[in-house]
CSV table of C-alpha atoms in Angstrom, one decimal:
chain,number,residue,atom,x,y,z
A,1266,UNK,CA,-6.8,7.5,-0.1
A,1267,UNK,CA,-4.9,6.0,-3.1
A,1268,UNK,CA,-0.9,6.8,-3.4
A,1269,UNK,CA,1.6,6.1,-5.8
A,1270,UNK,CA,5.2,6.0,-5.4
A,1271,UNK,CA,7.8,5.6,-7.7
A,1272,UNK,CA,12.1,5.8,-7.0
A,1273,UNK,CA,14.6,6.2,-7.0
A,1274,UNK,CA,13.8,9.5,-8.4
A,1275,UNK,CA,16.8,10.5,-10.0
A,1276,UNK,CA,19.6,8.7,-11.1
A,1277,UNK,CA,23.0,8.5,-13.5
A,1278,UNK,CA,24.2,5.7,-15.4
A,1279,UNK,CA,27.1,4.6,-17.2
A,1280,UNK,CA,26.0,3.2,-21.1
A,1281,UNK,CA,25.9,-0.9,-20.5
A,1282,UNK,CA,24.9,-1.0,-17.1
A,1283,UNK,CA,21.3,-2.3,-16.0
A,1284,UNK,CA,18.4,-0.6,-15.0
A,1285,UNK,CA,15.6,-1.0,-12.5
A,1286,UNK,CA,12.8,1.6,-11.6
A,1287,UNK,CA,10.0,0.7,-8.8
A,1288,UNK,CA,6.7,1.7,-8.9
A,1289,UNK,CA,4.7,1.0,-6.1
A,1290,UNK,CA,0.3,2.0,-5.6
A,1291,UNK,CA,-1.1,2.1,-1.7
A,1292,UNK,CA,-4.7,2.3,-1.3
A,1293,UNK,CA,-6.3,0.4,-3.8
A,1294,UNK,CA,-6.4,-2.8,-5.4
A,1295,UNK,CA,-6.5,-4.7,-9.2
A,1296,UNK,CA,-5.3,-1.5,-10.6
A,1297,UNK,CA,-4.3,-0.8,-14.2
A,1298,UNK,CA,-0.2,0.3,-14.3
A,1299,UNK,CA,1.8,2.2,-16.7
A,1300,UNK,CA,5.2,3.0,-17.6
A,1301,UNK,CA,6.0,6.3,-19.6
A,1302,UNK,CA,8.7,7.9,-21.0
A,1303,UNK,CA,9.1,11.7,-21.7
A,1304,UNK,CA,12.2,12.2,-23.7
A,1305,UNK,CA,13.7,16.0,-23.4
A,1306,UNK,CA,10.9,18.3,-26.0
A,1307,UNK,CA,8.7,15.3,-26.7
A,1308,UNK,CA,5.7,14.0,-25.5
A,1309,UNK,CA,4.7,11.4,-23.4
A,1310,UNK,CA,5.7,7.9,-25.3
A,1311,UNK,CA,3.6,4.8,-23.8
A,1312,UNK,CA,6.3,2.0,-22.8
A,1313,UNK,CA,4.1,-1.0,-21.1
A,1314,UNK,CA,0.8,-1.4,-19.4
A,1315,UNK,CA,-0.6,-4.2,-17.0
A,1316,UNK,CA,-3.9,-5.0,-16.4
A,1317,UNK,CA,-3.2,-7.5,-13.7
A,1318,UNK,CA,-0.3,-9.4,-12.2
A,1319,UNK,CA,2.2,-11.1,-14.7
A,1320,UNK,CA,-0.3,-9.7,-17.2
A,1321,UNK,CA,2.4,-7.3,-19.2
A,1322,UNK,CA,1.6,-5.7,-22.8
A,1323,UNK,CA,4.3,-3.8,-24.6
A,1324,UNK,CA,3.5,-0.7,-26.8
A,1325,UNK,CA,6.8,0.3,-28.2
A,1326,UNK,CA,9.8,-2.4,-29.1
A,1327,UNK,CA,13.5,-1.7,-27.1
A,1328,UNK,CA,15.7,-2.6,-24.7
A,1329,UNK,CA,13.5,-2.6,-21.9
A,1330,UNK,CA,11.5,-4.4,-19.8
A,1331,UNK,CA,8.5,-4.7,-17.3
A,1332,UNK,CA,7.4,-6.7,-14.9
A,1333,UNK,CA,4.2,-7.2,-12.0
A,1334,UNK,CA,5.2,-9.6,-9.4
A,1335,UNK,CA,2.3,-8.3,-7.0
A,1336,UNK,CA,-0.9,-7.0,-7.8
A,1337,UNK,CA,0.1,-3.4,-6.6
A,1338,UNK,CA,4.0,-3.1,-8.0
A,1339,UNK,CA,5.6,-2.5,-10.9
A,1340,UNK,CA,8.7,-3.0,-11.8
A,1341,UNK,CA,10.8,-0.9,-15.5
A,1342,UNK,CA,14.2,-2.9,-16.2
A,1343,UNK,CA,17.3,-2.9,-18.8
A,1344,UNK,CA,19.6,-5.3,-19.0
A,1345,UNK,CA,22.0,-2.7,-20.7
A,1346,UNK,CA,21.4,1.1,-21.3
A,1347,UNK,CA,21.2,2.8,-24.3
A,1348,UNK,CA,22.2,6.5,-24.3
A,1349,UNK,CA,18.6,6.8,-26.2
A,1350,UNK,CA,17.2,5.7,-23.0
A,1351,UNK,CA,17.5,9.0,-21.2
A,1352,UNK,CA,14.2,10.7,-19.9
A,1353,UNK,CA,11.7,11.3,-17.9
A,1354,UNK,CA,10.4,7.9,-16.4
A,1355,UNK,CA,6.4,8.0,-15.1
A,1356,UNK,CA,4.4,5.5,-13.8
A,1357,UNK,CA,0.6,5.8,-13.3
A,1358,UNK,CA,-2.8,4.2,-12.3
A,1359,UNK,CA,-6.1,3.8,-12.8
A,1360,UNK,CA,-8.7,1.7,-11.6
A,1361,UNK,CA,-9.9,-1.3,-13.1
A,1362,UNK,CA,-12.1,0.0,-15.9
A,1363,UNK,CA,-11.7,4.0,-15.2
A,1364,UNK,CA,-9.8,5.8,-18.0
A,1365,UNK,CA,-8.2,8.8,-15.7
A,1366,UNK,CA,-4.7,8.6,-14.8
A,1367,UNK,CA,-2.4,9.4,-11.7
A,1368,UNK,CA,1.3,9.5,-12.4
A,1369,UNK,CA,3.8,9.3,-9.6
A,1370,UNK,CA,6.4,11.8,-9.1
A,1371,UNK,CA,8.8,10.6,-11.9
A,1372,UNK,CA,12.6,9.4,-11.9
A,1373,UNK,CA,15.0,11.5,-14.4
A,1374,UNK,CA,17.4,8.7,-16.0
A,1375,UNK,CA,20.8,10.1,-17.4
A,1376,UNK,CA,22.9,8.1,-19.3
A,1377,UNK,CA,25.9,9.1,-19.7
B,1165,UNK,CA,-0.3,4.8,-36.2
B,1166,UNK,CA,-2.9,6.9,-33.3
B,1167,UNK,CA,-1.7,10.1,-33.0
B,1168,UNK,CA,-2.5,13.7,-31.1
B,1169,UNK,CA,-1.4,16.4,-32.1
B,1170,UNK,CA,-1.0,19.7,-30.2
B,1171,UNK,CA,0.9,23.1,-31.1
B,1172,UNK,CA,4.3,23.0,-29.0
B,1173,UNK,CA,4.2,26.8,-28.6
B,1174,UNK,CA,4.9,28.5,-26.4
B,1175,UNK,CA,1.6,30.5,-26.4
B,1176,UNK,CA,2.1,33.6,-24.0
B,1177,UNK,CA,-0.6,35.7,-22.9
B,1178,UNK,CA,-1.1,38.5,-20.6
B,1179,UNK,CA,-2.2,37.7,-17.0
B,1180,UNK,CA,-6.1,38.2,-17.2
B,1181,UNK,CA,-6.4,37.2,-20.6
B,1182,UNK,CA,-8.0,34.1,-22.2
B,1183,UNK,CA,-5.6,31.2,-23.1
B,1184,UNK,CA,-6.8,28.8,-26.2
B,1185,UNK,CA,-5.4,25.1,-26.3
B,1186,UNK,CA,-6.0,23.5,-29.2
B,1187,UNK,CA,-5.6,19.4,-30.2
B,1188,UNK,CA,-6.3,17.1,-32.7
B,1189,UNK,CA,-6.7,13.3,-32.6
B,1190,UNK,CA,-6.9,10.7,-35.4
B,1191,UNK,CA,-8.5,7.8,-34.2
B,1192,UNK,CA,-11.8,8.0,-34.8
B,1193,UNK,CA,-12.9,5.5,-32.3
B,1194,UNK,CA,-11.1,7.1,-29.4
B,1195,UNK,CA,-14.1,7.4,-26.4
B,1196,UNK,CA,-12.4,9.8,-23.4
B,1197,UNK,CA,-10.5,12.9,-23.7
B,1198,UNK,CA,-8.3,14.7,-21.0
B,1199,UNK,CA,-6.1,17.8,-20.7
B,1200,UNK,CA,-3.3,17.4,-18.3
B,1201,UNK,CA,-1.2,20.3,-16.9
B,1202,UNK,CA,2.3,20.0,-16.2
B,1203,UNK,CA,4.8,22.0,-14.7
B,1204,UNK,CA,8.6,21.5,-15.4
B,1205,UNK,CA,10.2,19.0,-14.0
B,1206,UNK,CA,7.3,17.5,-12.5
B,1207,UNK,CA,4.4,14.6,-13.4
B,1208,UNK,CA,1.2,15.1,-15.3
B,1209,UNK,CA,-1.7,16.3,-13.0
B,1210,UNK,CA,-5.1,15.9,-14.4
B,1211,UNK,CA,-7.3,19.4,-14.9
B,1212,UNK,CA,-10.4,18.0,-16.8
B,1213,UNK,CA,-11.9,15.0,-18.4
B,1214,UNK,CA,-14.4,15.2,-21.5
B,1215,UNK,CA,-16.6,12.2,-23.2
B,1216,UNK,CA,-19.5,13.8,-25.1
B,1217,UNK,CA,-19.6,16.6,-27.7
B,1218,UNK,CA,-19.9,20.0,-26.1
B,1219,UNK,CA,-18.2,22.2,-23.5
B,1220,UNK,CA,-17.5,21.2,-19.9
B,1221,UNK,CA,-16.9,24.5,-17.3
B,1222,UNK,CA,-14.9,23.6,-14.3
B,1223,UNK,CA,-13.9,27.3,-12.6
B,1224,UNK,CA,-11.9,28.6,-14.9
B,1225,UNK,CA,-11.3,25.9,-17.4
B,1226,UNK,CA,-13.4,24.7,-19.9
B,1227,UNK,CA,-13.0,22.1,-22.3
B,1228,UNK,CA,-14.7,21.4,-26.0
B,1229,UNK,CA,-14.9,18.5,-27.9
B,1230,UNK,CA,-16.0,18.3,-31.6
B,1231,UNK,CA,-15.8,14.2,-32.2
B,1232,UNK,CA,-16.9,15.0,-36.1
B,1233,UNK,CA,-14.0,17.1,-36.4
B,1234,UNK,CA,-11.8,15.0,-34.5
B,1235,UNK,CA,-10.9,18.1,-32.1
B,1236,UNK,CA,-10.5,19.1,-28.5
B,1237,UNK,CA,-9.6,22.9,-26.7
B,1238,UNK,CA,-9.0,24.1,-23.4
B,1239,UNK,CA,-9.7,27.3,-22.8
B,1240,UNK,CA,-8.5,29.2,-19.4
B,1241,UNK,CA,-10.1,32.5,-18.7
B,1242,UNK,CA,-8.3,35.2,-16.5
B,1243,UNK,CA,-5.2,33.3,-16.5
B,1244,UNK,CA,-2.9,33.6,-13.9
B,1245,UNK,CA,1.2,33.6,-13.8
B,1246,UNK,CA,0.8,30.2,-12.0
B,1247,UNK,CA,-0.8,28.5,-15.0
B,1248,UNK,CA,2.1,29.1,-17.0
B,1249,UNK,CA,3.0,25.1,-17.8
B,1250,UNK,CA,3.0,22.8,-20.4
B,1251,UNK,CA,-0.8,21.7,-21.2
B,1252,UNK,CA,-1.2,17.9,-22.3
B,1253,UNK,CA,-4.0,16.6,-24.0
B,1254,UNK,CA,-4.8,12.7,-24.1
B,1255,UNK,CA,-6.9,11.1,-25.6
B,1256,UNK,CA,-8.1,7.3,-24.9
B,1257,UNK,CA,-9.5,4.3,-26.7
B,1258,UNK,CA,-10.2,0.6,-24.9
B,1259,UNK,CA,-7.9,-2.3,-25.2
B,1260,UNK,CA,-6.9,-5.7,-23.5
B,1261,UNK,CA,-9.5,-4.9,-20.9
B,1262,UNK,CA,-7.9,-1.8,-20.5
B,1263,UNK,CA,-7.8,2.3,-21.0
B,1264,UNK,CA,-4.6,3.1,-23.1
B,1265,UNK,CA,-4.2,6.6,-23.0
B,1266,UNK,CA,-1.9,8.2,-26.2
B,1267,UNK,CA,-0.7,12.0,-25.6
B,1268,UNK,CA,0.3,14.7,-27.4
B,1269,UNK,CA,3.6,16.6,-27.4
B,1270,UNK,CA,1.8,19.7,-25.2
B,1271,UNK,CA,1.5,23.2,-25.3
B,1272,UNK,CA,3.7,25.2,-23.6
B,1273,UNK,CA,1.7,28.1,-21.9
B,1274,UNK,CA,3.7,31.6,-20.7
B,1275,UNK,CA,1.4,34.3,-18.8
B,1276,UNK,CA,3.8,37.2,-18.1
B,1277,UNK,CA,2.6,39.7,-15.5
């Protein structure tokens, strides 16, 4: 069966520093990734998606950054945090050419 | 700009009672529609999946589309303390050889005992 991991799953940093959030899909292969981001009392906001490795498309415009060095890995980077960056960080898949997603248990950014 | 919209609540019924989510979409060409349920502090789970006019029963949910009037409801009979979450509707259009899913800002459900 297909699993998704994502960590770390929470963490605190300073304003400046950098940022990098793993996501990581067992059991499958070729899948569709996504990065999210739930900011406190709003919805979900649609940050990248990747349809295949080094294959990254960017919904919104900020500081951050994605990347797919393997097929089943995804990887959500900052070079330097924004206090506006704080939230609710979720990955999710699909398989290639499904439209139903699976999130993976989420990692709560603070920024202080 | 695509864009679902949702009541933020909270809607609060009594345990037993039938709950009524309610969403709008504006892209007319969107093709899939989902309701997701999620509880605080944790990830999105998937509770049903819609494509064509009509209702869809699963248990105790059922969901209704209405693609003229660009609308979509969930509606739980004899609901339960535990389904007191946040209810997220989706709704997807194709793109770059992918499914790109846009969400609303969900529905926060209470059933109080």
């Amino acid at each position: 069966s297909q699993t998704i991991h994502q960590w770390p799953a929470t963490l605190v940093q300073p304003v400046g520093s950098p940022l990098s959030l793993e996501c990581t899909v067992e059991g499958t292969s070729n899948p569709n990734l996504y990065w999210y981001r739930q900011a406190a009392g709003r919805g979900l906001q649609l940050l990248f998606y990747s349809v295949g490795i080094g294959q990254i498309s960017s919904e919104v415009p900020q500081n951050l950054s994605a990347s797919r060095p393997q097929d089943r890995q995804f990887i959500l980077s900052s070079k330097k945090l924004l206090l506006s960056d704080s939230g609710f960080y979720l990955c999710a898949w699909t398989s290639s050419g499904a439209n139903v997603l699976t999130f993976g248990a989420g990692s709560r950014l603070t920024v202080l | 700009q695509k864009e679902v919209e949702q009541n933020s609540g909270p809607l609060s019924v009594p345990e037993g009672a039938i709950a009524s989510l309610n969403c709008t979409y504006s892209d007319r060409v969107s093709q899939s529609f989902f309701w997701y349920r999620q509880y605080s502090g944790k990830s999105p789970e998937l509770i049903m999946s819609i494509y064509s006019n009509g209702d869809k029963e699963d248990g105790r949910f059922t969901a209704q589309l209405n693609k003229a009037s660009q609308y979509v409801s969930l509606l739980i009979r004899d609901s339960q303390p535990s389904d007191s979450a946040t209810y997220l509707c989706a709704v997807s259009r194709s793109g770059g050889g992918s499914y790109i899913p846009t969400f609303g800002r969900g529905t926060s459900l209470i059933v109080h005992p």
